[in-house]
Coordinates of C-alpha atoms in Angstrom, one line a residue:
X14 CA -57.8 -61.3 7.2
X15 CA -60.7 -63.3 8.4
X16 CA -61.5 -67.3 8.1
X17 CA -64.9 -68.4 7.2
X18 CA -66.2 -72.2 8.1
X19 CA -69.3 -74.2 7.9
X20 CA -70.5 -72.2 4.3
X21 CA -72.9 -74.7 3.0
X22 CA -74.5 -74.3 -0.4
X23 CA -76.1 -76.9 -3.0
X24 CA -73.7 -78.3 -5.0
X25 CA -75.2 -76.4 -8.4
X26 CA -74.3 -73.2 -7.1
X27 CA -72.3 -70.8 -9.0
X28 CA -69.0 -68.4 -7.9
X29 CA -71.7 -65.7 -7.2
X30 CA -73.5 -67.9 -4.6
X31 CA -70.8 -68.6 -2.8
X32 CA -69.7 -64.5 -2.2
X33 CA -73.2 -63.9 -1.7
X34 CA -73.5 -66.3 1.2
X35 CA -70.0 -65.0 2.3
X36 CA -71.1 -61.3 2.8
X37 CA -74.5 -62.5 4.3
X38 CA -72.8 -64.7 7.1
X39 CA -70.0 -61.5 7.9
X40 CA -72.9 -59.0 7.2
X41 CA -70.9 -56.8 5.2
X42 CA -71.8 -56.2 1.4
X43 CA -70.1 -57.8 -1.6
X44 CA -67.8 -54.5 -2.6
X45 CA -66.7 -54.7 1.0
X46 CA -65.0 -57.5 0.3
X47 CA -61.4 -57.1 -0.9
X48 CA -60.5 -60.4 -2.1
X49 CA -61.7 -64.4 -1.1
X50 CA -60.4 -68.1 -1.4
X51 CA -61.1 -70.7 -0.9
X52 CA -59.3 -73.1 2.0
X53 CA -60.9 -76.2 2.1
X54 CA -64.4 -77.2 -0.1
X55 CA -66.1 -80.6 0.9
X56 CA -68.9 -82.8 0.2
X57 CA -71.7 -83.6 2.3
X58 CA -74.4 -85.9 1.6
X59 CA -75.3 -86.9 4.8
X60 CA -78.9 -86.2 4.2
X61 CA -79.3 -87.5 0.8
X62 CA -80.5 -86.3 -1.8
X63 CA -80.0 -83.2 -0.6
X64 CA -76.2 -82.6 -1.2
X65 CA -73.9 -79.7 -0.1
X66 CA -70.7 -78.1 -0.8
X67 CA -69.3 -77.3 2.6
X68 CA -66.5 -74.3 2.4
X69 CA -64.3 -72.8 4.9
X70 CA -62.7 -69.6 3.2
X71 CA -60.4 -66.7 3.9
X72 CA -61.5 -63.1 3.6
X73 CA -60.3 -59.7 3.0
X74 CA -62.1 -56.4 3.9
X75 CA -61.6 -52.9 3.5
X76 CA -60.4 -50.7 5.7
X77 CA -61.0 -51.7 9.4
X78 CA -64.3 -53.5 8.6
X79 CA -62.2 -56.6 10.1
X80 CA -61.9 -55.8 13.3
X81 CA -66.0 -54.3 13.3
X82 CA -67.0 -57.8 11.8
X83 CA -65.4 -59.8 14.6
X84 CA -66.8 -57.5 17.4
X85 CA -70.1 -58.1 15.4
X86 CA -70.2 -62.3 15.6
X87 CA -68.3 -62.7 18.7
X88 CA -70.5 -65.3 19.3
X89 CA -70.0 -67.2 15.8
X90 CA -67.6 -69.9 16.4
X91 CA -67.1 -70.0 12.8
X92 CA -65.7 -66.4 12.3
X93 CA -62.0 -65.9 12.9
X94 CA -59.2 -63.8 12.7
X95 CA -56.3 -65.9 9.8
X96 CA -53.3 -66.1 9.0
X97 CA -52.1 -67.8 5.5
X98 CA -49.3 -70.5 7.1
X99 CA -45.9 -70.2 5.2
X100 CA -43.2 -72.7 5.0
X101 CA -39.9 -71.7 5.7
X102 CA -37.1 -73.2 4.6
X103 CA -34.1 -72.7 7.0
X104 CA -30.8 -71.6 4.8
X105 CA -27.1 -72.6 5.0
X106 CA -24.5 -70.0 4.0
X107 CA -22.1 -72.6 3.6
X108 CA -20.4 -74.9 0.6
X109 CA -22.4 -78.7 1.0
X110 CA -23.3 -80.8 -1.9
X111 CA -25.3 -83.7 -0.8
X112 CA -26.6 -87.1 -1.9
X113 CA -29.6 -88.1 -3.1
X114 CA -30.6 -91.6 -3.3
X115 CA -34.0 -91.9 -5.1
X116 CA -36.0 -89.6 -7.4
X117 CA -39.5 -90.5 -5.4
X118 CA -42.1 -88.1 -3.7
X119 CA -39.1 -87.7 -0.3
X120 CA -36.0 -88.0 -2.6
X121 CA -37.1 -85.2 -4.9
X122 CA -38.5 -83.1 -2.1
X123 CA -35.3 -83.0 -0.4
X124 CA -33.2 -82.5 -3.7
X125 CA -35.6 -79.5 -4.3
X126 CA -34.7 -77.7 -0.7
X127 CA -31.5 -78.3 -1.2
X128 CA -31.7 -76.7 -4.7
X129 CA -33.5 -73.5 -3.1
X130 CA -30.3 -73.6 -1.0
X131 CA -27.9 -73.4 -3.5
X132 CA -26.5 -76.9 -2.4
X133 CA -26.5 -78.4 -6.2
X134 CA -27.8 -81.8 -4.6
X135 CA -26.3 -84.8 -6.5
X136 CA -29.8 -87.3 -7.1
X137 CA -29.5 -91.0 -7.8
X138 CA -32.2 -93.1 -9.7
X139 CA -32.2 -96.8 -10.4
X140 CA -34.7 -96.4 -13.1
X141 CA -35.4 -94.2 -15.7
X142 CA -36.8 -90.8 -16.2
X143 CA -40.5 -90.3 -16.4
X144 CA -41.0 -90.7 -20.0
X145 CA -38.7 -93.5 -20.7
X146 CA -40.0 -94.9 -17.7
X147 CA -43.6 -95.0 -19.0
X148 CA -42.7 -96.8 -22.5
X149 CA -41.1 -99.4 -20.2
X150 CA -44.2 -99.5 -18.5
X151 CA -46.9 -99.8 -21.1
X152 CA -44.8 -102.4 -23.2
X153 CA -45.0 -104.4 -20.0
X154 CA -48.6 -104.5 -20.0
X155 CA -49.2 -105.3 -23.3
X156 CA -47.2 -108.0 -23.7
X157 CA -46.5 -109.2 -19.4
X158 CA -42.4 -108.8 -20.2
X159 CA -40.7 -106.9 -17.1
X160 CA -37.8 -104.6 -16.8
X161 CA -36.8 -105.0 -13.1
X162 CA -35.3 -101.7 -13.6
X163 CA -37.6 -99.8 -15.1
X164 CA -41.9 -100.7 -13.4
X165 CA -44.2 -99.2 -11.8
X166 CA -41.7 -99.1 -8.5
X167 CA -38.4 -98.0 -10.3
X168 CA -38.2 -94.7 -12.0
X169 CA -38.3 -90.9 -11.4
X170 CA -40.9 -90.3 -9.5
X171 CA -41.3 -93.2 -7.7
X172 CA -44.3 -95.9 -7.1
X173 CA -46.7 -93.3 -6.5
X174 CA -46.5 -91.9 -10.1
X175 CA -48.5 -94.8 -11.9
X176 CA -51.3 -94.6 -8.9
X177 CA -53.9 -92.2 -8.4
X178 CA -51.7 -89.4 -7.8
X179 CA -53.4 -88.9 -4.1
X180 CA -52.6 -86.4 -2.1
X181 CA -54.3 -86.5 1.2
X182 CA -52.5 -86.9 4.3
X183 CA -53.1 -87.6 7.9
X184 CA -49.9 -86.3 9.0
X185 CA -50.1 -83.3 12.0
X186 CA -48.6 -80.0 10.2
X187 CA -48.1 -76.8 11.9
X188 CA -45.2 -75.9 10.0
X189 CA -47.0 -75.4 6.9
X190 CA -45.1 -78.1 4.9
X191 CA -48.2 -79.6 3.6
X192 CA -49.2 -76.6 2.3
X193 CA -45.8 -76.3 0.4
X194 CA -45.8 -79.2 -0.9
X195 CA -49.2 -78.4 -2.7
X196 CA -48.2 -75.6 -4.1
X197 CA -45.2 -76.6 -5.2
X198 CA -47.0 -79.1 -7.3
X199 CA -49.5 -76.5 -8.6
X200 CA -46.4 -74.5 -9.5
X201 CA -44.9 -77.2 -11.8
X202 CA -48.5 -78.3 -13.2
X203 CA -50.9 -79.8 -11.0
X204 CA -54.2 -77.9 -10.9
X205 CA -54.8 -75.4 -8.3
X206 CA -57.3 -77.0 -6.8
X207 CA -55.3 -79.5 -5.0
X208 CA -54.9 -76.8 -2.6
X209 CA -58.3 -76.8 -1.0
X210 CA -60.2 -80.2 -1.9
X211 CA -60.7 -82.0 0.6
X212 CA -59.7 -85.1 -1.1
X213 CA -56.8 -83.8 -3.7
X214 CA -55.7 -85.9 -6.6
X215 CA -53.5 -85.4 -9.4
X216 CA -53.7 -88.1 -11.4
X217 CA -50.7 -90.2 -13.3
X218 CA -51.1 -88.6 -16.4
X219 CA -50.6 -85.1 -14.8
X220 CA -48.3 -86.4 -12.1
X221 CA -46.3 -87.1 -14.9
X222 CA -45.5 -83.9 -16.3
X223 CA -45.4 -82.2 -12.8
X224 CA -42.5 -84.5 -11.8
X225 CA -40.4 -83.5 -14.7
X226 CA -40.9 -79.8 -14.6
X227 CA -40.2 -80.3 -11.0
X228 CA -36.8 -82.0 -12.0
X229 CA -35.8 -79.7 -14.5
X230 CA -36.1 -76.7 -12.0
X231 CA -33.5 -78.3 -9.7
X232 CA -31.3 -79.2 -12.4
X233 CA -31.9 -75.5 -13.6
X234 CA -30.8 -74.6 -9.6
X235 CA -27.2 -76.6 -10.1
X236 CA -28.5 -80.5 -9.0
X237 CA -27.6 -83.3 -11.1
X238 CA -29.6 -86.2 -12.0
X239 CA -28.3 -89.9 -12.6
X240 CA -30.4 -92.1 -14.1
X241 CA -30.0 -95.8 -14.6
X242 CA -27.6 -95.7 -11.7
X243 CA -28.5 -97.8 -8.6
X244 CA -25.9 -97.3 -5.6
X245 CA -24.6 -100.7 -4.9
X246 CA -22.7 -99.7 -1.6
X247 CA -21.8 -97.1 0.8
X248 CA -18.3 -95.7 1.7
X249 CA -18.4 -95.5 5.3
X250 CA -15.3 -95.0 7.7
X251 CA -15.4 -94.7 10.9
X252 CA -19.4 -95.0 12.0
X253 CA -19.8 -92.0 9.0
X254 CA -21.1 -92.2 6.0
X255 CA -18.0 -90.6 3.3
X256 CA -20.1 -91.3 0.1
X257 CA -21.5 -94.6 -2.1
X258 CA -20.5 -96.6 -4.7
X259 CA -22.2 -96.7 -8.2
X260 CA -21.1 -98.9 -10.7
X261 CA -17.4 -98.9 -10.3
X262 CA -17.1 -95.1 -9.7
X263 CA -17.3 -93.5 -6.1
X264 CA -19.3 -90.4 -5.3
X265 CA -18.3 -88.5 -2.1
X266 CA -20.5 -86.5 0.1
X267 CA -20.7 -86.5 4.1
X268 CA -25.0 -86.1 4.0
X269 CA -26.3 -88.8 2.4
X270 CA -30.4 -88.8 2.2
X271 CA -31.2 -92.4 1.8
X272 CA -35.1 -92.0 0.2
X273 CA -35.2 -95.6 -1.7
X274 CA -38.7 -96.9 -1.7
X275 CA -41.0 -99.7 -0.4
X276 CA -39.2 -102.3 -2.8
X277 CA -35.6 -101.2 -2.6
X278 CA -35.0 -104.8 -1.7
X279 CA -31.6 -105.4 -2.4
X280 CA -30.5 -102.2 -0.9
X281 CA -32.3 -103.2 2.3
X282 CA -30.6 -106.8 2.1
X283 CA -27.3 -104.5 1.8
X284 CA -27.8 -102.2 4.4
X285 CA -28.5 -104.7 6.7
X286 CA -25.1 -106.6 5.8
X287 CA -23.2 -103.4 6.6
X288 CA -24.8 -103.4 10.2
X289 CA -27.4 -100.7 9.9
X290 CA -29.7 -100.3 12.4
X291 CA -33.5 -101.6 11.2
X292 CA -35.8 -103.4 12.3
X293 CA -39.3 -105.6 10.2
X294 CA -42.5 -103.7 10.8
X295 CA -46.0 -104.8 10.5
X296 CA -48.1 -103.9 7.0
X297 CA -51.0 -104.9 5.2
X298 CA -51.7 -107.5 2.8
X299 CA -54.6 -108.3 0.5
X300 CA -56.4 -107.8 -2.6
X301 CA -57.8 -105.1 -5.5
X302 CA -61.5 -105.0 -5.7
X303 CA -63.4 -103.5 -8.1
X304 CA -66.9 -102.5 -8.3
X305 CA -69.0 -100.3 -11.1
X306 CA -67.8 -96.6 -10.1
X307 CA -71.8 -95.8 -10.6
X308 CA -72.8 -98.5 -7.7
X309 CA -70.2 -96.9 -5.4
X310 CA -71.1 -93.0 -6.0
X311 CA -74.8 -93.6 -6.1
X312 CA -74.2 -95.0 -2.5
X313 CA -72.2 -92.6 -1.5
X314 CA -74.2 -89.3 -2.7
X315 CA -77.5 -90.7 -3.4
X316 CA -79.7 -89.9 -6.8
X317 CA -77.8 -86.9 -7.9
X318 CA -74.3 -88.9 -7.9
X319 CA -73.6 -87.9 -11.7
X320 CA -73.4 -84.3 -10.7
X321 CA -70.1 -85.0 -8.7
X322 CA -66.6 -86.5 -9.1
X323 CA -66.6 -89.9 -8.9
X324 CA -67.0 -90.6 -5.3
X325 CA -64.3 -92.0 -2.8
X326 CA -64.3 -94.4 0.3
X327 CA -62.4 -95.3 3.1
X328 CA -63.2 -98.2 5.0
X329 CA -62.0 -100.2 8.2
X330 CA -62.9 -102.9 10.6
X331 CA -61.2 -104.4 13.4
X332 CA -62.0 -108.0 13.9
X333 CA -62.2 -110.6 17.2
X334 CA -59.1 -112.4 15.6
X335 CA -57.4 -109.0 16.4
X336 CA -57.2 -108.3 12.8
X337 CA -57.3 -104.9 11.1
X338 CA -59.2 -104.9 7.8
X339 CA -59.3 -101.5 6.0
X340 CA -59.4 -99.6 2.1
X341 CA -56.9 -98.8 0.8
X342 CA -54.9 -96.2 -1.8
X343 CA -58.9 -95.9 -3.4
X344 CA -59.1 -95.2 -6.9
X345 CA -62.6 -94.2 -8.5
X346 CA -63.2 -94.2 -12.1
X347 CA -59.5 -96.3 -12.6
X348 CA -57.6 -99.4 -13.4
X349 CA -56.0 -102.2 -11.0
X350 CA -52.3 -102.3 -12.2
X351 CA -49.5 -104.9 -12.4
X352 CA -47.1 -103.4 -10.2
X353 CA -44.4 -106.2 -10.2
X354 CA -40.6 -105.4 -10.5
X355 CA -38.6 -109.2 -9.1
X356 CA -39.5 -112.0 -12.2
X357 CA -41.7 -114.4 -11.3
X358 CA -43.4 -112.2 -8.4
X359 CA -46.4 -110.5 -8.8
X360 CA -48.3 -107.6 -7.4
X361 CA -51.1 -105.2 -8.3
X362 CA -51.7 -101.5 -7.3
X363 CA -54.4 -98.6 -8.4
X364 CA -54.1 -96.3 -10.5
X365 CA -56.4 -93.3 -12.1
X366 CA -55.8 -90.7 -14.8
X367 CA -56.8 -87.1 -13.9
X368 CA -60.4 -87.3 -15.1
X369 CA -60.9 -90.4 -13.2
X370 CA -63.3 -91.6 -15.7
X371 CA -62.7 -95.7 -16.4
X372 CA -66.1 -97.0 -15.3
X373 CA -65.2 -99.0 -12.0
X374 CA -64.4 -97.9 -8.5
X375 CA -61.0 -100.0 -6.9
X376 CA -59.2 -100.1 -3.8
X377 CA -57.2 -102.7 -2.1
X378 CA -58.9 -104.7 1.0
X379 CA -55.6 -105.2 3.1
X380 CA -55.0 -107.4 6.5
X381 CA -53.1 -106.1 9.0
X382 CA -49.9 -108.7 8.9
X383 CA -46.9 -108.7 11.3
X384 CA -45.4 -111.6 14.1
X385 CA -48.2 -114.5 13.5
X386 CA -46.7 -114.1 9.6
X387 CA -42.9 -113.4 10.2
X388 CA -40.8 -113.3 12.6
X389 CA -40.1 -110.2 13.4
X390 CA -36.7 -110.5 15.5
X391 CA -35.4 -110.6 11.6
X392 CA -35.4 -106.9 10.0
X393 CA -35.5 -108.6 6.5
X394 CA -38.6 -111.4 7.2
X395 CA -41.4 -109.0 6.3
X396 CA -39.4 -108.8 2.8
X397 CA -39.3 -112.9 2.3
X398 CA -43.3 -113.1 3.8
X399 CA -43.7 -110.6 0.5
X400 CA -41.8 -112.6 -1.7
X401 CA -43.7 -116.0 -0.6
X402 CA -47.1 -114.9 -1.8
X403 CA -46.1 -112.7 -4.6
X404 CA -44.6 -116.0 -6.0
X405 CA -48.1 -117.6 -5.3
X406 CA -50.0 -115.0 -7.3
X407 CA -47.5 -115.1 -10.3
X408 CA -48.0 -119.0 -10.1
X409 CA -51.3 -119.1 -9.7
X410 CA -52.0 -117.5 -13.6
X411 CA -48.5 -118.2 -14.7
X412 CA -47.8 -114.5 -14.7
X413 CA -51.2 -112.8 -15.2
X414 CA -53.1 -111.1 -12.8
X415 CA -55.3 -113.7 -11.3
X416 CA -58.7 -112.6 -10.3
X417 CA -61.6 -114.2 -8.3
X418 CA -65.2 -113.0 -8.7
X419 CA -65.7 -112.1 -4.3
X420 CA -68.9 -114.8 -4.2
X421 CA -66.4 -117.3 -5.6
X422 CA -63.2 -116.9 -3.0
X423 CA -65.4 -117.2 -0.4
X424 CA -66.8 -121.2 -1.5
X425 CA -63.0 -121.8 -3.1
X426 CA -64.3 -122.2 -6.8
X427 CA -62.0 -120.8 -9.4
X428 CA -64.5 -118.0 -11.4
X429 CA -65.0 -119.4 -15.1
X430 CA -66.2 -115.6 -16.2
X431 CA -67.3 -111.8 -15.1
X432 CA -70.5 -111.4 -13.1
X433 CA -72.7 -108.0 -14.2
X434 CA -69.1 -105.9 -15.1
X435 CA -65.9 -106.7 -16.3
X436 CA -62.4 -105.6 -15.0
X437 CA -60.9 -102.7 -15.9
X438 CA -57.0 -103.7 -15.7
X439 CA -53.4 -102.6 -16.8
X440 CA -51.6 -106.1 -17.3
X441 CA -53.2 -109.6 -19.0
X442 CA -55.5 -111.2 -16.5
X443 CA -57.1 -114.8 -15.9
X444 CA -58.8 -116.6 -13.7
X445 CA -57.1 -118.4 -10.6
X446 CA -57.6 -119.6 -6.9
X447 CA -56.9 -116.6 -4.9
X448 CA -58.3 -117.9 -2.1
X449 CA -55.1 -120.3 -2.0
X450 CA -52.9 -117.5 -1.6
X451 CA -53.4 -116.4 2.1
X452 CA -53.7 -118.2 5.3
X453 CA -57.3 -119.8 6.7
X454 CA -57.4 -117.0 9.2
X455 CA -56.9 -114.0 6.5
X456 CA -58.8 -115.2 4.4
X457 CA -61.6 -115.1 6.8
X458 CA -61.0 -112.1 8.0
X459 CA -61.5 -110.3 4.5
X460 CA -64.8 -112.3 4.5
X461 CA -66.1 -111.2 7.5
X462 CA -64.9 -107.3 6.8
X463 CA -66.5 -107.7 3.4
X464 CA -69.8 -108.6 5.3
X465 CA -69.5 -105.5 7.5
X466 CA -68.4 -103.1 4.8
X467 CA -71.7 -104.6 3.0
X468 CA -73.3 -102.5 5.5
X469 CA -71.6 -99.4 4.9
X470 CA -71.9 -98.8 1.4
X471 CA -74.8 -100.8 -0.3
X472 CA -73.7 -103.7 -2.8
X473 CA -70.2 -103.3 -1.8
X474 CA -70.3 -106.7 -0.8
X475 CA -71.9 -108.3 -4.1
X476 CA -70.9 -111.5 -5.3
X477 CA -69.7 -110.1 -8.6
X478 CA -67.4 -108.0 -7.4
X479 CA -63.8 -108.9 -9.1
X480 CA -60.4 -109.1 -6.8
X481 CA -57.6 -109.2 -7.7
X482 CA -54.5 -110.5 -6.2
X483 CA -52.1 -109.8 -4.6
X484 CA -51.8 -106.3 -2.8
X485 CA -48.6 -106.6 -0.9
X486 CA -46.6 -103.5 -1.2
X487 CA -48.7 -101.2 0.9
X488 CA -46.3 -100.0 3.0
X489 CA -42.3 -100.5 3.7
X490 CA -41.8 -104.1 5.7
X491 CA -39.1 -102.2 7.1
X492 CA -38.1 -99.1 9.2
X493 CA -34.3 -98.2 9.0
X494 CA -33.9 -96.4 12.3
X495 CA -33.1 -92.9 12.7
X496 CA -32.2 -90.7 15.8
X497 CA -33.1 -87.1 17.4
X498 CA -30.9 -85.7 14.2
X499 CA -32.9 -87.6 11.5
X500 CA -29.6 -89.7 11.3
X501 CA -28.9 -93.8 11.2
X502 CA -26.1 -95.4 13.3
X503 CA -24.4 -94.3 10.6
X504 CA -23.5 -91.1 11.4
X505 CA -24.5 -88.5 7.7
X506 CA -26.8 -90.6 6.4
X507 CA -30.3 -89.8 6.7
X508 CA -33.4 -92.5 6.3
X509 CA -36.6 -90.8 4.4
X510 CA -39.5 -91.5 3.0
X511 CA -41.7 -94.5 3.0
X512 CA -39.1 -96.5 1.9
X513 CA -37.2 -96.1 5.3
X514 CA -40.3 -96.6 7.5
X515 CA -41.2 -92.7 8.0
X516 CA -44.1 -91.9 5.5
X517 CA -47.1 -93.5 3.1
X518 CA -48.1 -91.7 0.2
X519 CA -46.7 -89.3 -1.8
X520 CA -47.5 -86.2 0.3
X521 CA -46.4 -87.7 3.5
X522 CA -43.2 -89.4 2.0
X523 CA -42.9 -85.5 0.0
X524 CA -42.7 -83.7 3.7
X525 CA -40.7 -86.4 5.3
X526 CA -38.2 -85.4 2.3
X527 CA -38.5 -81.9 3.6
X528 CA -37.9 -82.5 7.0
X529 CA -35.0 -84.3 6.3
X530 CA -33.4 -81.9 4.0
X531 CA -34.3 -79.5 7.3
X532 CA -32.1 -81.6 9.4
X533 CA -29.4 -82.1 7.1
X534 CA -28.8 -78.2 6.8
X535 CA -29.4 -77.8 10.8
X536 CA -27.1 -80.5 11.6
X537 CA -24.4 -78.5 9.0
X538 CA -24.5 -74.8 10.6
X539 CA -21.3 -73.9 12.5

């Protein structure tokens, strides 16, 4: 099999195009050609208006043509022999049931190598399954009630369900895990193009359905889901972990896979009380901004923006304060969400439905935060920094999303009503003081990045554009360390997943799951 890179064709071509320009670049005619796909398809508009689909593809020939085609275009750098990357799963021929504690991206991953093991993994979830999960959720923001057990953070399938369903990753994989995960995803319901875009989204709505075929196949494989069942403590004896407590009934299991998420707060304050070993990290705080999806692609692609998706960015500065300001978790064509789950504390996320078609672009604008905000000798002070300005945005609008038109924070007048666009939102909203919320030196920062991101994509800077407030939960606050065996100082239990420190996003946090469930079953052969 050959690889294929650099195949560049204008982005109204058809199927046809694309094999004819594949034959033309190995020299080899189209019935030569056994059977094509495509690996990775990208846009480039860096010479707008002309616009390009850019494809790398693998190939099959007949007969020996391979090996004539390579001796052919030694010279072409883009012509190579491939191999298609497979996952392997390592096996354990032995009896091991173990624990699950979360139904996210990591927690569901690792349940699901477990299940392809025959190890009927036991998985516990604090909130509810999807669908229950998602009344909860939309009775919330209609009416701004919360059920701190059932949000946007609690619940099968963790925070990244109710997002954009994003599955890009920056993570180095030569074991093929990314590529599993993927698949696995387009097995229980995702489309198949996930597997090659170079920016792959699901989308809540699908994400949604993929989760709970993905749960009923490892319930159909011997796990067991709990639902509504938050573990309150952990039986350990010994520096080992012997099970956890749920309710009043005990569970026992020697592998325990802690994958709680960013917000686990309580079972962080817990762990720490039982002397685990963690430590506060720095993150990112900030706001949602919105802009009209139109303004965003046009600047992206140029005049023929309508003929694509709905264009993406990703943005980042680093300041003279010694700042980081960046994008982030992008959402085009979707809504800025009330994420909250603790009363009187609130937060907002992004979210998108699979056709991404709501009429404004949002991502959050974040500030790197860490030892000038907490102190970071305490594992739990990143938590309470969290807590401080969540309380200040749910005060702010008395539990609406407060939102500040951009030209407004920056003179510190409270906005009275929508520029050229209104806010496309999840959750009541009102107008408030956001620029109250952060320190002096934040809130300059995001100023000044605003100015330079002005000068990467034209108008994103505008005066009109809406932010909303606050984006604190971007990533965990806390890493709960773990050694050379993916183990805590606990000996059996396993940290995973964003929550723990080890991932951010759902494909990331999905192949820390795997990796874990790999250690777990190395860590268990005889």
């Amino acid at each position: 099999m050959l690889k294929v890179d650099q195949l560049k064709l204008d982005i109204s071509h058809s199927s046809d195009d694309l094999l004819s320009l594949i034959s033309k670049k190995l020299r080899v005619k189209s019935s030569d050609i056994t059977s094509w796909a495509i690996l990775k398809k990208s846009v480039d508009a860096r010479k707008k208006p002309d616009v390009y689909f850019v494809y790398s593809v693998s190939v099959e020939l007949d007969g020996n043509l391979e090996k004539k085609v390579l001796d052919k275009n030694k010279k072409d750098n883009n012509i190579n022999p491939y191999s298609k990357k497979e996952y392997s799963l390592p096996r354990l021929d032995k009896e091991l049931r173990p624990i699950v504690i979360g139904a996210g991206p990591a927690g569901l991953f690792a349940a699901y190598a477990f299940a392809l093991n025959n190890m009927q993994p036991i998985i516990f979830e604090r909130g509810k399954e999807v669908d229950q999960r998602t009344t909860d959720i939309l009775k919330f923001w209609e009416t701004g009630v919360l059920d701190t057990k059932s949000n946007v953070q609690f619940g099968e399938g963790g925070a990244g369900t109710f997002s954009d369903g994003k599955l890009n990753t920056l993570v180095n994989d030569k074991l093929g895990r990314n590529k599993f995960v993927l698949e696995t995803f387009v097995k229980f319901g995702a489309p198949s193009n996930i597997l090659y875009d170079y920016k792959p989204h699901i989308g809540t709505d699908v994400l949604k359905d993929v989760i709970k075929n993905l749960r009923n196949e490892i319930i159909r494989l011997g796990g067991e889901f709990h639902f509504n069942c938050q573990v309150t403590d952990f039986l350990i004896e010994d520096g080992k972990i012997k099970g956890v407590l749920v309710g009043d009934k005990k569970y026992f299991s020697e592998n325990v896979v802690l994958a709680i998420g960013h917000s686990a707060r309580d079972t962080f304050k817990k762990l720490y009380d039982l002397g685990f070993d963690m430590e506060a990290k720095d993150f990112a705080v900030g706001f949602r901004i919105e802009h009209p999806q139109a303004i965003i692609s046009q600047s992206m692609y140029g005049p023929r923006f309508d003929e694509l998706e709905p264009a993406a960015y990703k943005l980042a500065c680093n300041l003279n304060n010694g700042r980081g300001v960046y994008s982030f978790c992008m959402c085009p064509g979707g809504y800025v969400v009330n994420s909250s789950s603790e009363a009187n504390r609130l937060v907002v996320n992004g979210m998108s439905y699979s056709k991404r078609d709501s009429k404004n672009a949002n991502s959050a604008i974040v500030v790197t935060v860490g030892g000038r905000e907490f102190d970071k000798t305490n594992p739990l002070s990143g938590i309470e920094y969290q807590r401080t300005i969540e309380n200040k945005a749910f005060e702010l609008c008395n539990g609406k999303i407060p939102q500040q038109l951009f030209g407004d924070y920056k003179t510190g007048k409270i906005s009275s009503n929508y520029g050229d666009f209104d806010s496309v939102t999840k959750g009541l909203t009102d107008f408030g003081p956001l620029h109250e919320i952060f320190s002096q030196e934040i809130r300059d920062s995001i100023i000044d990045a605003m100015g330079f991101f002005g000068t990467k994509i034209k108008g994103f800077d505008r005066l009109d554009s809406i932010l909303s407030g606050v984006e604190s939960r971007t990533s965990s606050p806390v890493r709960i360390k773990r050694n050379e065996l993916f183990q805590s100082n606990v000996s059996g239990l396993y940290p995973c997943g964003e929550g723990a420190g080890y991932a951010g996003g759902i494909t990331s946090a999905a192949m820390d799951g795997l990796k874990v469930a790999e250690a777990v079953i190395a860590n268990n052969k005889e």
